[in-house]
């Protein structure tokens, strides 16, 4: 599982296999998009391009590219597998006049023989530079037909066609030999079964280029260059794959922090508002309490003063009442109107209300004169006077007291 995850992060599940070949002096690009599953490879789409801009527009920059360089610039030859030379010596023996440092080469087993293919480094480097300039990532490239190294064992046919070459397998000897011939004219579309996968002849080298990445078959003298390109793409892909999850993770983290902060910030503000409100209410309560205490003191002082005055008034009135007068009410500072909720009690201050009966009109009149003579009386007003019976009358008086 971890190996699959590592492979997915390094390369991905999709790979382009592109054969670069020549037709009538023009570069052609045979593009195959290969999808990888757990146990198999599938050809998803394929296209043939003759214009470079169409190649750029038709490819996904996030998908790696395996290149098969198969132009007329490629030199190739079949040699016996029994040759006892190292790679460099074998190349120099087969191609004695080349400066090997200027060439990339591939050496791959083709049944009983070795297939040698080489091309000038400048040729491939120019093509790679074009891809890199278009922000496309070439992670592997092979030369000529060397990518068929991993496929030959799956063919049952004696003749194998590619875009530009035909391979004829000669089984007449003790060991199979392969003859490579140039393609003669346009051949009809030919398909091959490779390990259960149906592949058209024009897609063979593109598929082989992808398999060459996954299962190195031919020897190369530029593995260091390929490793550097693959390492560069690995980091680029890791950035592309992990960027959004990392961004999403930090976004969720920051959002969570913001929501938590906002929650507690709101609660803190609510508590602060509630605390301020409580402090305000407390201050109001203290103010009301102080006001109430002050009013109680004033009322107490007033009552104390009024009690002493009312006692003086009541005593004087009581002592002046003649025997012919019978009191029913004697009210000091009477209420002037009915008491209502949430309204101040209205009183007639500095007034005394007296009501009762008398059976002697003359004595009643003299009593009023006595009341008017009190130094604390400002005015005595007869509110009502009427006969109750033949021998008695009812009355009501209002005495205004000096302030």
Tab-separated table of C-alpha atoms in Angstrom:
chain	number	residue	atom	x	y	z
A	1	UNK	CA	0.000	0.000	0.000
A	2	UNK	CA	2.747	2.443	0.953
A	3	UNK	CA	4.683	1.498	-2.192
A	4	UNK	CA	1.595	2.223	-4.318
A	5	UNK	CA	1.089	5.537	-2.524
A	6	UNK	CA	4.740	6.467	-3.077
A	7	UNK	CA	4.507	5.548	-6.780
A	8	UNK	CA	1.302	7.580	-7.104
A	9	UNK	CA	2.920	10.609	-5.458
A	10	UNK	CA	6.093	10.285	-7.575
A	11	UNK	CA	4.573	9.606	-11.003
A	12	UNK	CA	0.777	9.533	-10.800
A	13	UNK	CA	-1.807	7.219	-12.336
A	14	UNK	CA	-1.540	8.672	-15.865
A	15	UNK	CA	1.517	8.777	-18.145
A	16	UNK	CA	1.933	10.022	-21.700
A	17	UNK	CA	3.887	7.831	-24.127
A	18	UNK	CA	4.988	9.948	-27.120
A	19	UNK	CA	6.813	8.695	-30.182
A	20	UNK	CA	8.600	11.418	-32.122
A	21	UNK	CA	9.143	10.334	-35.719
A	22	UNK	CA	9.587	11.868	-39.154
A	23	UNK	CA	7.250	11.718	-42.125
A	24	UNK	CA	8.155	13.539	-45.329
A	25	UNK	CA	10.706	15.601	-43.440
A	26	UNK	CA	8.191	16.780	-40.786
A	27	UNK	CA	8.235	15.790	-37.127
A	28	UNK	CA	5.148	13.859	-36.057
A	29	UNK	CA	4.027	13.138	-32.514
A	30	UNK	CA	2.149	9.930	-31.770
A	31	UNK	CA	0.643	10.466	-28.314
A	32	UNK	CA	-0.728	7.677	-26.119
A	33	UNK	CA	-2.260	8.333	-22.678
A	34	UNK	CA	-1.749	5.273	-20.480
A	35	UNK	CA	-3.671	4.810	-17.222
A	36	UNK	CA	-2.247	2.658	-14.477
A	37	UNK	CA	-4.396	0.520	-12.189
A	38	UNK	CA	-3.219	-1.891	-9.503
A	39	UNK	CA	-2.532	-4.773	-11.897
A	40	UNK	CA	-2.697	-3.466	-15.466
A	41	UNK	CA	-2.110	-0.682	-17.946
A	42	UNK	CA	-4.901	0.730	-20.103
A	43	UNK	CA	-4.629	2.948	-23.160
A	44	UNK	CA	-7.060	5.774	-22.454
A	45	UNK	CA	-6.683	8.032	-25.502
A	46	UNK	CA	-4.356	8.472	-28.449
A	47	UNK	CA	-3.706	11.279	-30.941
A	48	UNK	CA	-1.380	12.052	-33.811
A	49	UNK	CA	-0.070	15.609	-34.086
A	50	UNK	CA	1.954	17.243	-36.825
A	51	UNK	CA	1.959	20.769	-35.369
A	52	UNK	CA	3.947	21.491	-32.204
A	53	UNK	CA	1.384	23.958	-30.855
A	54	UNK	CA	-1.300	21.285	-31.144
A	55	UNK	CA	0.885	19.039	-29.004
A	56	UNK	CA	1.225	21.738	-26.352
A	57	UNK	CA	-2.507	22.481	-26.371
A	58	UNK	CA	-3.477	18.801	-26.290
A	59	UNK	CA	-1.373	17.701	-23.310
A	60	UNK	CA	-1.987	18.064	-19.591
A	61	UNK	CA	1.012	19.773	-18.006
A	62	UNK	CA	0.527	17.776	-14.793
A	63	UNK	CA	0.995	14.394	-16.510
A	64	UNK	CA	4.557	13.070	-16.990
A	65	UNK	CA	5.855	12.191	-20.476
A	66	UNK	CA	7.875	9.180	-21.637
A	67	UNK	CA	9.489	9.964	-24.977
A	68	UNK	CA	10.565	7.619	-27.758
A	69	UNK	CA	12.841	9.475	-30.164
A	70	UNK	CA	12.568	7.603	-33.465
A	71	UNK	CA	13.516	10.041	-36.220
A	72	UNK	CA	15.804	9.537	-39.181
A	73	UNK	CA	18.668	10.896	-37.054
A	74	UNK	CA	18.770	7.637	-35.078
A	75	UNK	CA	21.515	5.179	-35.963
A	76	UNK	CA	20.717	1.570	-35.129
A	77	UNK	CA	22.023	-1.885	-35.747
A	78	UNK	CA	21.535	-5.503	-34.631
A	79	UNK	CA	24.607	-7.291	-33.226
A	80	UNK	CA	25.178	-10.724	-31.809
A	81	UNK	CA	24.499	-11.139	-28.128
A	82	UNK	CA	27.641	-13.222	-27.872
A	83	UNK	CA	29.914	-10.254	-28.424
A	84	UNK	CA	32.291	-9.948	-25.457
A	85	UNK	CA	32.580	-6.187	-25.233
A	86	UNK	CA	31.462	-3.649	-22.713
A	87	UNK	CA	28.862	-1.134	-23.834
A	88	UNK	CA	31.281	1.576	-24.946
A	89	UNK	CA	33.580	-0.828	-26.768
A	90	UNK	CA	30.607	-2.430	-28.505
A	91	UNK	CA	29.360	0.940	-29.739
A	92	UNK	CA	32.835	1.928	-30.947
A	93	UNK	CA	33.233	-1.394	-32.784
A	94	UNK	CA	29.859	-1.107	-34.551
A	95	UNK	CA	30.186	2.634	-35.219
A	96	UNK	CA	33.953	3.218	-35.356
A	97	UNK	CA	33.914	6.803	-36.626
A	98	UNK	CA	31.716	8.482	-33.999
A	99	UNK	CA	32.732	10.526	-30.964
A	100	UNK	CA	30.775	8.606	-28.352
A	101	UNK	CA	30.741	11.500	-25.853
A	102	UNK	CA	28.445	13.394	-28.242
A	103	UNK	CA	25.852	10.623	-28.367
A	104	UNK	CA	23.121	9.098	-26.263
A	105	UNK	CA	22.780	5.362	-26.787
A	106	UNK	CA	20.509	2.441	-25.857
A	107	UNK	CA	21.450	-1.226	-25.885
A	108	UNK	CA	18.629	-3.736	-25.487
A	109	UNK	CA	18.208	-7.506	-25.904
A	110	UNK	CA	16.170	-8.511	-28.969
A	111	UNK	CA	15.872	-12.289	-28.574
A	112	UNK	CA	19.297	-13.741	-29.517
A	113	UNK	CA	20.717	-10.370	-30.503
A	114	UNK	CA	21.348	-6.892	-29.128
A	115	UNK	CA	19.706	-3.831	-30.574
A	116	UNK	CA	21.959	-0.760	-30.611
A	117	UNK	CA	20.521	2.705	-31.156
A	118	UNK	CA	22.249	6.053	-30.767
A	119	UNK	CA	21.631	9.674	-31.622
A	120	UNK	CA	23.421	12.964	-31.085
A	121	UNK	CA	22.716	14.462	-27.696
A	122	UNK	CA	21.948	17.849	-29.271
A	123	UNK	CA	19.047	16.363	-31.247
A	124	UNK	CA	17.192	14.979	-28.232
A	125	UNK	CA	18.202	17.880	-25.984
A	126	UNK	CA	16.523	20.293	-28.425
A	127	UNK	CA	13.276	18.295	-28.311
A	128	UNK	CA	13.393	18.051	-24.494
A	129	UNK	CA	13.994	21.807	-24.321
A	130	UNK	CA	10.851	22.418	-26.396
A	131	UNK	CA	8.794	20.332	-23.979
A	132	UNK	CA	10.279	22.065	-20.950
A	133	UNK	CA	9.641	25.473	-22.541
A	134	UNK	CA	5.948	24.518	-22.789
A	135	UNK	CA	5.932	23.535	-19.059
A	136	UNK	CA	5.682	19.837	-19.972
A	137	UNK	CA	7.651	17.270	-17.990
A	138	UNK	CA	9.677	14.571	-19.788
A	139	UNK	CA	10.684	11.991	-17.156
A	140	UNK	CA	12.092	9.279	-19.480
A	141	UNK	CA	13.249	9.011	-23.073
A	142	UNK	CA	14.446	6.165	-25.250
A	143	UNK	CA	16.040	5.920	-28.665
A	144	UNK	CA	14.740	4.142	-31.751
A	145	UNK	CA	13.081	0.759	-31.227
A	146	UNK	CA	14.816	-0.003	-27.927
A	147	UNK	CA	11.495	0.344	-26.052
A	148	UNK	CA	10.380	-2.942	-27.659
A	149	UNK	CA	12.826	-4.799	-25.390
A	150	UNK	CA	10.047	-5.300	-22.819
A	151	UNK	CA	7.395	-6.242	-25.405
A	152	UNK	CA	8.997	-8.732	-27.796
A	153	UNK	CA	8.178	-11.795	-25.700
A	154	UNK	CA	4.441	-11.047	-25.980
A	155	UNK	CA	4.257	-11.120	-29.792
A	156	UNK	CA	3.138	-14.285	-31.569
A	157	UNK	CA	3.440	-12.697	-35.018
A	158	UNK	CA	6.507	-13.060	-37.207
A	159	UNK	CA	6.135	-9.534	-38.566
A	160	UNK	CA	5.768	-6.491	-36.299
A	161	UNK	CA	4.944	-3.094	-37.763
A	162	UNK	CA	5.645	0.250	-36.102
A	163	UNK	CA	5.084	3.757	-37.450
A	164	UNK	CA	8.305	3.783	-39.481
A	165	UNK	CA	9.866	0.304	-39.274
A	166	UNK	CA	8.964	-3.341	-39.770
A	167	UNK	CA	10.560	-6.067	-37.674
A	168	UNK	CA	10.733	-9.503	-39.295
A	169	UNK	CA	11.451	-12.370	-36.925
A	170	UNK	CA	13.350	-15.189	-38.630
A	171	UNK	CA	12.653	-18.483	-36.883
A	172	UNK	CA	14.423	-20.642	-39.411
A	173	UNK	CA	17.612	-20.974	-37.381
A	174	UNK	CA	18.331	-22.438	-33.947
A	175	UNK	CA	17.713	-19.008	-32.412
A	176	UNK	CA	15.350	-16.287	-33.501
A	177	UNK	CA	16.901	-13.362	-35.344
A	178	UNK	CA	15.291	-10.073	-36.156
A	179	UNK	CA	15.608	-8.085	-39.340
A	180	UNK	CA	14.633	-4.393	-39.212
A	181	UNK	CA	13.307	-2.936	-42.449
A	182	UNK	CA	12.059	0.559	-43.290
A	183	UNK	CA	8.316	0.880	-43.726
A	184	UNK	CA	7.352	0.532	-47.361
A	185	UNK	CA	4.401	2.778	-48.022
A	186	UNK	CA	1.341	3.146	-45.858
A	187	UNK	CA	0.275	-0.115	-44.258
A	188	UNK	CA	-3.250	-0.907	-43.070
A	189	UNK	CA	-4.063	-0.516	-39.391
A	190	UNK	CA	-2.642	-3.521	-37.573
A	191	UNK	CA	-3.402	-4.550	-34.012
A	192	UNK	CA	-1.491	-6.722	-31.554
A	193	UNK	CA	-2.448	-8.479	-28.330
A	194	UNK	CA	0.114	-7.726	-25.634
A	195	UNK	CA	-0.638	-9.489	-22.371
A	196	UNK	CA	-4.379	-9.055	-22.929
A	197	UNK	CA	-4.115	-5.437	-24.104
A	198	UNK	CA	-5.043	-4.664	-27.722
A	199	UNK	CA	-2.560	-2.176	-29.212
A	200	UNK	CA	-2.511	-0.649	-32.708
A	201	UNK	CA	0.848	-0.721	-34.460
A	202	UNK	CA	1.103	3.086	-34.339
A	203	UNK	CA	0.845	2.984	-30.533
A	204	UNK	CA	3.477	0.311	-29.896
A	205	UNK	CA	6.438	2.624	-29.311
A	206	UNK	CA	4.410	5.057	-27.179
A	207	UNK	CA	3.242	2.192	-24.944
A	208	UNK	CA	6.782	0.784	-24.927
A	209	UNK	CA	8.133	4.148	-23.748
A	210	UNK	CA	5.798	4.069	-20.731
A	211	UNK	CA	6.713	0.475	-19.890
A	212	UNK	CA	10.403	1.398	-20.222
A	213	UNK	CA	9.902	3.891	-17.383
A	214	UNK	CA	8.250	1.310	-15.153
A	215	UNK	CA	10.557	-1.577	-16.101
A	216	UNK	CA	13.924	-0.448	-17.424
A	217	UNK	CA	14.867	-2.816	-20.246
A	218	UNK	CA	17.528	-1.255	-22.431
A	219	UNK	CA	20.823	0.053	-21.093
A	220	UNK	CA	21.323	3.826	-21.318
A	221	UNK	CA	24.361	6.045	-20.951
A	222	UNK	CA	22.300	8.956	-19.598
A	223	UNK	CA	20.639	7.477	-16.491
A	224	UNK	CA	22.011	10.338	-14.383
A	225	UNK	CA	20.188	12.862	-16.571
A	226	UNK	CA	16.957	10.831	-16.368
A	227	UNK	CA	17.238	10.481	-12.583
A	228	UNK	CA	17.625	14.256	-12.249
A	229	UNK	CA	14.554	14.858	-14.436
A	230	UNK	CA	12.493	12.292	-12.529
A	231	UNK	CA	13.565	13.744	-9.194
A	232	UNK	CA	12.601	17.221	-10.376
A	233	UNK	CA	9.188	16.009	-11.510
A	234	UNK	CA	8.713	14.088	-8.257
A	235	UNK	CA	9.016	17.298	-6.235
A	236	UNK	CA	6.854	19.208	-8.720
A	237	UNK	CA	4.142	16.556	-8.550
A	238	UNK	CA	4.357	16.283	-4.762
A	239	UNK	CA	3.788	20.035	-4.621
A	240	UNK	CA	0.836	19.791	-7.028
A	241	UNK	CA	-0.749	16.818	-5.228
A	242	UNK	CA	-0.177	18.000	-1.669
A	243	UNK	CA	-0.631	21.739	-2.158
A	244	UNK	CA	-4.419	21.843	-2.036
A	245	UNK	CA	-4.776	19.305	0.806
A	246	UNK	CA	-2.238	21.314	2.803
A	247	UNK	CA	-3.980	24.584	1.927
A	248	UNK	CA	-7.337	23.000	2.789
A	249	UNK	CA	-5.916	21.669	6.081
A	250	UNK	CA	-4.587	25.054	7.146
A	251	UNK	CA	-7.772	26.752	5.929
A	252	UNK	CA	-9.883	24.388	8.052
A	253	UNK	CA	-7.467	24.857	10.948
A	254	UNK	CA	-7.601	28.653	10.667
A	255	UNK	CA	-11.380	28.571	10.181
A	256	UNK	CA	-11.752	26.370	13.261
A	257	UNK	CA	-9.525	28.710	15.257
A	258	UNK	CA	-11.522	31.676	14.000
A	259	UNK	CA	-14.853	30.055	14.900
A	260	UNK	CA	-13.583	29.062	18.350
A	261	UNK	CA	-12.091	32.524	18.875
A	262	UNK	CA	-15.269	34.190	17.612
A	263	UNK	CA	-17.380	31.985	19.901
A	264	UNK	CA	-15.387	32.846	23.008
A	265	UNK	CA	-14.957	36.454	21.908
A	266	UNK	CA	-18.742	36.763	21.580
A	267	UNK	CA	-19.250	35.131	24.964
A	268	UNK	CA	-16.618	37.442	26.444
A	269	UNK	CA	-18.378	40.481	24.940
A	270	UNK	CA	-21.736	39.228	26.226
A	271	UNK	CA	-20.272	38.748	29.697
A	272	UNK	CA	-18.649	42.176	29.535
A	273	UNK	CA	-21.949	43.755	28.454
A	274	UNK	CA	-23.746	41.859	31.199
A	275	UNK	CA	-21.096	42.918	33.723
A	276	UNK	CA	-21.370	46.555	32.614
A	277	UNK	CA	-25.151	46.293	32.809
A	278	UNK	CA	-24.883	44.795	36.296
A	279	UNK	CA	-22.485	47.555	37.321
A	280	UNK	CA	-24.874	50.150	35.897
A	281	UNK	CA	-27.813	48.544	37.676
A	282	UNK	CA	-25.744	48.333	40.824
A	283	UNK	CA	-24.908	52.037	40.579
A	284	UNK	CA	-28.580	52.827	39.940
A	285	UNK	CA	-29.585	50.655	42.894
A	286	UNK	CA	-27.064	52.383	45.115
A	287	UNK	CA	-28.320	55.762	43.877
A	288	UNK	CA	-31.938	54.747	44.489
A	289	UNK	CA	-31.038	53.451	47.921
A	290	UNK	CA	-29.240	56.673	48.785
A	291	UNK	CA	-32.189	58.691	47.427
A	292	UNK	CA	-34.610	56.540	49.419
A	293	UNK	CA	-32.585	56.985	52.566
A	294	UNK	CA	-32.496	60.749	52.006
A	295	UNK	CA	-36.238	60.817	51.390
A	296	UNK	CA	-36.876	58.670	54.443
A	297	UNK	CA	-34.846	61.102	56.481
A	298	UNK	CA	-36.774	64.023	55.036
A	299	UNK	CA	-40.095	62.273	55.602
A	300	UNK	CA	-39.049	61.360	59.091
A	301	UNK	CA	-38.069	64.935	59.777
A	302	UNK	CA	-41.320	66.161	58.262
A	303	UNK	CA	-43.371	63.645	60.181
A	304	UNK	CA	-41.555	64.483	63.348
A	305	UNK	CA	-42.227	68.156	62.764
A	306	UNK	CA	-45.778	67.510	61.594
A	307	UNK	CA	-46.486	65.251	64.536
A	308	UNK	CA	-45.424	67.944	66.944
A	309	UNK	CA	-47.430	70.564	64.997
A	310	UNK	CA	-50.446	68.310	64.491
A	311	UNK	CA	-50.429	67.496	68.212
A	312	UNK	CA	-50.375	71.227	68.972
A	313	UNK	CA	-53.218	71.861	66.493
A	314	UNK	CA	-55.338	68.938	67.664
A	315	UNK	CA	-54.954	69.841	71.337
A	316	UNK	CA	-55.890	73.458	70.714
A	317	UNK	CA	-58.937	72.476	68.606
A	318	UNK	CA	-60.039	69.816	71.107
A	319	UNK	CA	-59.850	72.253	74.034
A	320	UNK	CA	-61.850	74.857	72.107
A	321	UNK	CA	-64.748	72.606	71.133
A	322	UNK	CA	-67.981	73.692	72.912
A	323	UNK	CA	-70.264	71.135	74.529
A	324	UNK	CA	-72.865	71.678	71.847
A	325	UNK	CA	-70.519	70.402	69.077
A	326	UNK	CA	-70.010	66.690	68.370
A	327	UNK	CA	-67.110	65.890	65.979
A	328	UNK	CA	-67.258	63.093	63.400
A	329	UNK	CA	-63.942	63.725	61.570
A	330	UNK	CA	-60.790	65.643	62.330
A	331	UNK	CA	-58.167	65.183	59.581
A	332	UNK	CA	-54.839	66.950	59.314
A	333	UNK	CA	-53.477	67.248	55.727
A	334	UNK	CA	-56.299	65.289	54.135
A	335	UNK	CA	-55.923	63.412	50.753
A	336	UNK	CA	-57.223	65.642	47.970
A	337	UNK	CA	-58.091	62.899	45.402
A	338	UNK	CA	-58.302	59.108	45.189
A	339	UNK	CA	-55.027	57.200	45.357
A	340	UNK	CA	-53.862	55.700	41.992
A	341	UNK	CA	-51.099	53.229	41.216
A	342	UNK	CA	-47.769	54.706	40.116
A	343	UNK	CA	-48.955	58.251	41.009
A	344	UNK	CA	-47.888	60.445	43.887
A	345	UNK	CA	-50.422	60.795	46.723
A	346	UNK	CA	-52.073	64.215	46.496
A	347	UNK	CA	-52.601	65.931	49.896
A	348	UNK	CA	-53.903	69.286	51.002
A	349	UNK	CA	-50.930	70.363	53.047
A	350	UNK	CA	-51.360	72.927	55.849
A	351	UNK	CA	-55.053	72.210	56.032
A	352	UNK	CA	-57.293	70.648	58.681
A	353	UNK	CA	-60.677	69.175	57.808
A	354	UNK	CA	-63.367	69.084	60.535
A	355	UNK	CA	-66.909	67.699	60.278
A	356	UNK	CA	-69.623	66.993	62.849
A	357	UNK	CA	-72.960	68.106	64.438
A	358	UNK	CA	-74.062	71.004	66.549
A	359	UNK	CA	-77.304	71.748	68.424
A	360	UNK	CA	-76.426	75.359	69.209
A	361	UNK	CA	-75.910	77.669	66.292
A	362	UNK	CA	-74.700	80.569	68.354
A	363	UNK	CA	-72.154	78.464	70.221
A	364	UNK	CA	-70.982	77.105	66.835
A	365	UNK	CA	-70.447	80.631	65.521
A	366	UNK	CA	-68.502	81.628	68.594
A	367	UNK	CA	-66.345	78.510	68.192
A	368	UNK	CA	-65.411	79.562	64.652
A	369	UNK	CA	-64.332	82.927	66.007
A	370	UNK	CA	-62.173	81.174	68.614
A	371	UNK	CA	-60.565	79.057	65.888
A	372	UNK	CA	-59.823	82.136	63.788
A	373	UNK	CA	-58.086	83.729	66.747
A	374	UNK	CA	-55.446	80.962	66.962
A	375	UNK	CA	-52.134	82.451	65.840
A	376	UNK	CA	-51.325	79.418	63.658
A	377	UNK	CA	-54.676	79.661	61.789
A	378	UNK	CA	-54.648	81.550	58.543
A	379	UNK	CA	-58.288	81.042	57.601
A	380	UNK	CA	-61.413	79.143	58.659
A	381	UNK	CA	-63.783	78.295	55.839
A	382	UNK	CA	-67.271	76.840	56.314
A	383	UNK	CA	-67.596	74.271	53.572
A	384	UNK	CA	-71.097	73.193	54.435
A	385	UNK	CA	-73.770	73.807	57.075
A	386	UNK	CA	-77.229	72.272	57.047
A	387	UNK	CA	-80.046	71.136	59.292
A	388	UNK	CA	-80.034	67.510	60.222
A	389	UNK	CA	-83.149	67.687	62.426
A	390	UNK	CA	-85.201	70.226	64.238
A	391	UNK	CA	-82.644	70.563	67.024
A	392	UNK	CA	-79.342	69.773	65.260
A	393	UNK	CA	-77.304	70.755	62.232
A	394	UNK	CA	-74.332	69.150	60.399
A	395	UNK	CA	-71.286	71.061	59.300
A	396	UNK	CA	-67.862	70.779	57.697
A	397	UNK	CA	-64.966	73.226	58.115
A	398	UNK	CA	-61.616	73.709	56.453
A	399	UNK	CA	-58.878	75.338	58.499
A	400	UNK	CA	-55.869	76.694	56.645
A	401	UNK	CA	-52.739	76.617	58.793
A	402	UNK	CA	-49.894	79.105	58.499
A	403	UNK	CA	-46.785	77.538	56.935
